[in-house]
Amino acid sequence: MRITINLLPKERKSKLKADKWAGWFLNVGISAVLAILVFAGFLYSSTWVIDIQKDSFSQDMEKARSSSYNKTIREAENSVNDYYQKAGVADKNISSQPHFWNVINDLGRLLPEGVYYSDLKISGEEVALEGFAEKRNQLVELEKALKESDKFSQVKIPISSFTSKENINFNINLKHKGE
């Protein structure tokens, strides 16, 4: 246990106590102000560093945007996009029309011996066929095969094609039904 004896007069004692508290508040205030100044300096220096990095990054991005390598990539990307767009249009056009190979293949299966095609015109479903038959019965056989086929419809052969018995030039108009 410790015993303290203060022999100072009360007025002096209260003044010392007040000075002690004033000193303490002054120390705390100065410490708080210093802490705020240090924190503000830290924030300012952080902002300054961030600005420098941002400027550096912006310059690097501008260099990358303007570089020939990036231009080449953009041109290649545009070319690929154009290709896909044109390929889509071409694919749409091709798929919307009966394929001429199907028409030729279907006609070739029905061709009797002694009958030859000399001209073939295909426009959508419409088919115009010109050719030569050695004998009339071969042309009749072709007409019958076309009419019975599930690939063709509206077979039209002019009656004039049947007037000769041999060496017949003919014209046939018909429609291809597709797949």
XYZ file of C-alpha atoms in Angstrom:
179
model
C 0.000 0.000 0.000
C 1.234 3.332 -0.955
C 0.516 6.558 0.782
C 0.766 9.874 -1.031
C 1.018 13.122 0.772
C 0.446 16.340 -1.152
C 1.671 19.370 0.642
C 0.659 21.820 -2.097
C -2.054 24.326 -1.468
C -5.465 23.476 -2.939
C -5.370 26.190 -5.563
C -2.037 25.063 -6.847
C -3.170 21.460 -6.645
C -6.301 22.102 -8.790
C -4.235 24.148 -11.252
C -1.735 21.299 -11.623
C -4.586 18.884 -12.101
C -6.146 21.117 -14.759
C -2.752 21.503 -16.469
C -2.318 17.760 -16.386
C -5.698 17.236 -18.069
C -5.011 20.000 -20.586
C -1.680 18.385 -21.437
C -3.351 15.029 -21.840
C -6.067 16.481 -24.157
C -3.382 18.354 -26.070
C -1.379 15.142 -26.553
C -4.475 13.206 -27.634
C -5.518 16.008 -30.011
C -2.066 16.271 -31.560
C -1.918 12.481 -31.930
C -5.361 12.455 -33.585
C -4.401 15.265 -35.976
C -1.148 13.493 -36.837
C -3.029 10.218 -37.429
C -5.495 12.003 -39.708
C -2.626 13.678 -41.597
C -0.823 10.338 -42.020
C -4.059 8.701 -43.251
C -4.741 11.581 -45.665
C -1.161 11.309 -46.953
C -1.643 7.580 -47.449
C -4.907 8.170 -49.366
C -3.295 10.859 -51.516
C -0.278 8.703 -52.343
C -2.550 5.716 -53.113
C -4.644 7.872 -55.433
C -1.478 9.193 -57.081
C -0.148 5.649 -57.653
C -3.527 4.514 -59.021
C -3.605 7.490 -61.433
C -0.113 6.657 -62.683
C -1.084 3.010 -63.220
C -4.336 4.034 -64.906
C -2.475 6.338 -67.306
C 0.062 3.617 -68.050
C -2.712 1.082 -68.658
C -4.568 3.538 -70.941
C -1.408 4.116 -72.970
C -0.843 0.357 -73.269
C -4.450 -0.150 -74.406
C -4.094 2.580 -77.044
C -0.895 0.968 -78.299
C -2.646 -2.411 -78.453
C -5.652 -0.950 -80.281
C -3.492 0.792 -82.829
C -1.028 -2.062 -83.333
C -0.970 -3.873 -86.649
C -1.416 -7.188 -84.867
C -4.725 -6.052 -83.381
C -5.816 -4.648 -86.746
C -5.020 -7.994 -88.349
C -7.083 -9.794 -85.738
C -10.032 -7.434 -86.269
C -9.794 -7.828 -90.046
C -9.683 -11.609 -89.698
C -12.648 -11.513 -87.337
C -14.609 -9.366 -89.796
C -13.681 -11.711 -92.651
C -14.862 -14.738 -90.682
C -18.131 -12.997 -89.799
C -18.673 -12.039 -93.460
C -17.921 -15.607 -94.529
C -20.440 -17.056 -92.064
C -23.052 -14.540 -93.150
C -22.536 -15.297 -96.851
C -22.388 -19.034 -96.174
C -25.708 -18.805 -94.336
C -27.317 -17.013 -97.277
C -25.883 -19.540 -99.741
C -27.013 -22.463 -97.589
C -30.500 -20.980 -97.357
C -30.653 -20.531 -101.152
C -29.387 -24.035 -101.824
C -31.742 -25.683 -99.371
C -34.776 -23.791 -100.713
C -34.442 -25.216 -104.249
C -34.467 -28.838 -105.398
C -30.951 -29.865 -106.137
C -30.292 -30.352 -109.848
C -28.291 -33.513 -109.165
C -31.422 -35.100 -107.714
C -33.345 -34.237 -110.906
C -30.602 -35.661 -113.146
C -30.329 -38.783 -111.000
C -34.103 -39.338 -110.969
C -34.310 -38.856 -114.756
C -31.349 -41.175 -115.330
C -33.047 -44.033 -113.478
C -36.082 -43.820 -115.769
C -34.190 -43.533 -119.066
C -34.986 -46.517 -121.362
C -32.428 -47.854 -123.821
C -32.404 -45.989 -127.112
C -33.492 -42.645 -125.561
C -30.996 -39.802 -125.159
C -31.285 -36.399 -123.531
C -29.783 -33.444 -125.404
C -30.912 -30.502 -123.229
C -32.126 -30.151 -119.669
C -33.416 -26.932 -118.095
C -34.296 -26.786 -114.396
C -36.002 -23.806 -112.801
C -37.238 -24.566 -109.298
C -39.635 -27.481 -109.683
C -40.095 -26.928 -113.426
C -38.080 -29.236 -115.698
C -37.848 -28.915 -119.504
C -36.270 -31.883 -121.249
C -35.297 -32.247 -124.902
C -33.918 -35.375 -126.468
C -33.921 -38.066 -129.118
C -35.619 -41.486 -129.191
C -34.633 -44.142 -131.733
C -38.182 -45.603 -131.807
C -41.667 -44.459 -130.784
C -42.207 -47.340 -128.314
C -39.104 -46.176 -126.375
C -40.610 -42.678 -126.051
C -43.927 -44.215 -124.903
C -41.992 -46.263 -122.349
C -40.271 -43.083 -121.060
C -43.619 -41.245 -120.823
C -45.150 -44.133 -118.867
C -42.157 -44.340 -116.504
C -42.276 -40.577 -115.826
C -46.032 -40.607 -115.148
C -45.750 -43.596 -112.804
C -42.741 -42.181 -110.959
C -43.294 -40.697 -107.526
C -40.545 -38.125 -108.282
C -42.294 -36.379 -111.195
C -45.738 -34.940 -111.918
C -47.572 -33.049 -114.676
C -45.704 -34.865 -117.468
C -46.534 -33.164 -120.787
C -45.294 -34.466 -124.149
C -46.688 -32.825 -127.321
C -48.638 -35.235 -129.561
C -46.375 -34.211 -132.449
C -43.561 -36.171 -130.768
C -45.457 -39.430 -131.478
C -46.116 -38.937 -135.227
C -42.914 -40.601 -136.433
C -42.040 -44.262 -135.832
C -38.261 -43.752 -135.703
C -35.653 -41.037 -135.028
C -37.929 -38.872 -132.910
C -36.893 -35.506 -131.447
C -39.020 -34.806 -128.369
C -39.744 -32.117 -125.775
C -41.064 -32.979 -122.305
C -42.217 -30.518 -119.638
C -42.740 -31.822 -116.118
C -42.380 -30.995 -112.441
C -39.904 -32.565 -110.055
C -41.362 -33.363 -106.633
C -38.002 -33.395 -104.863
C -37.141 -35.630 -101.923
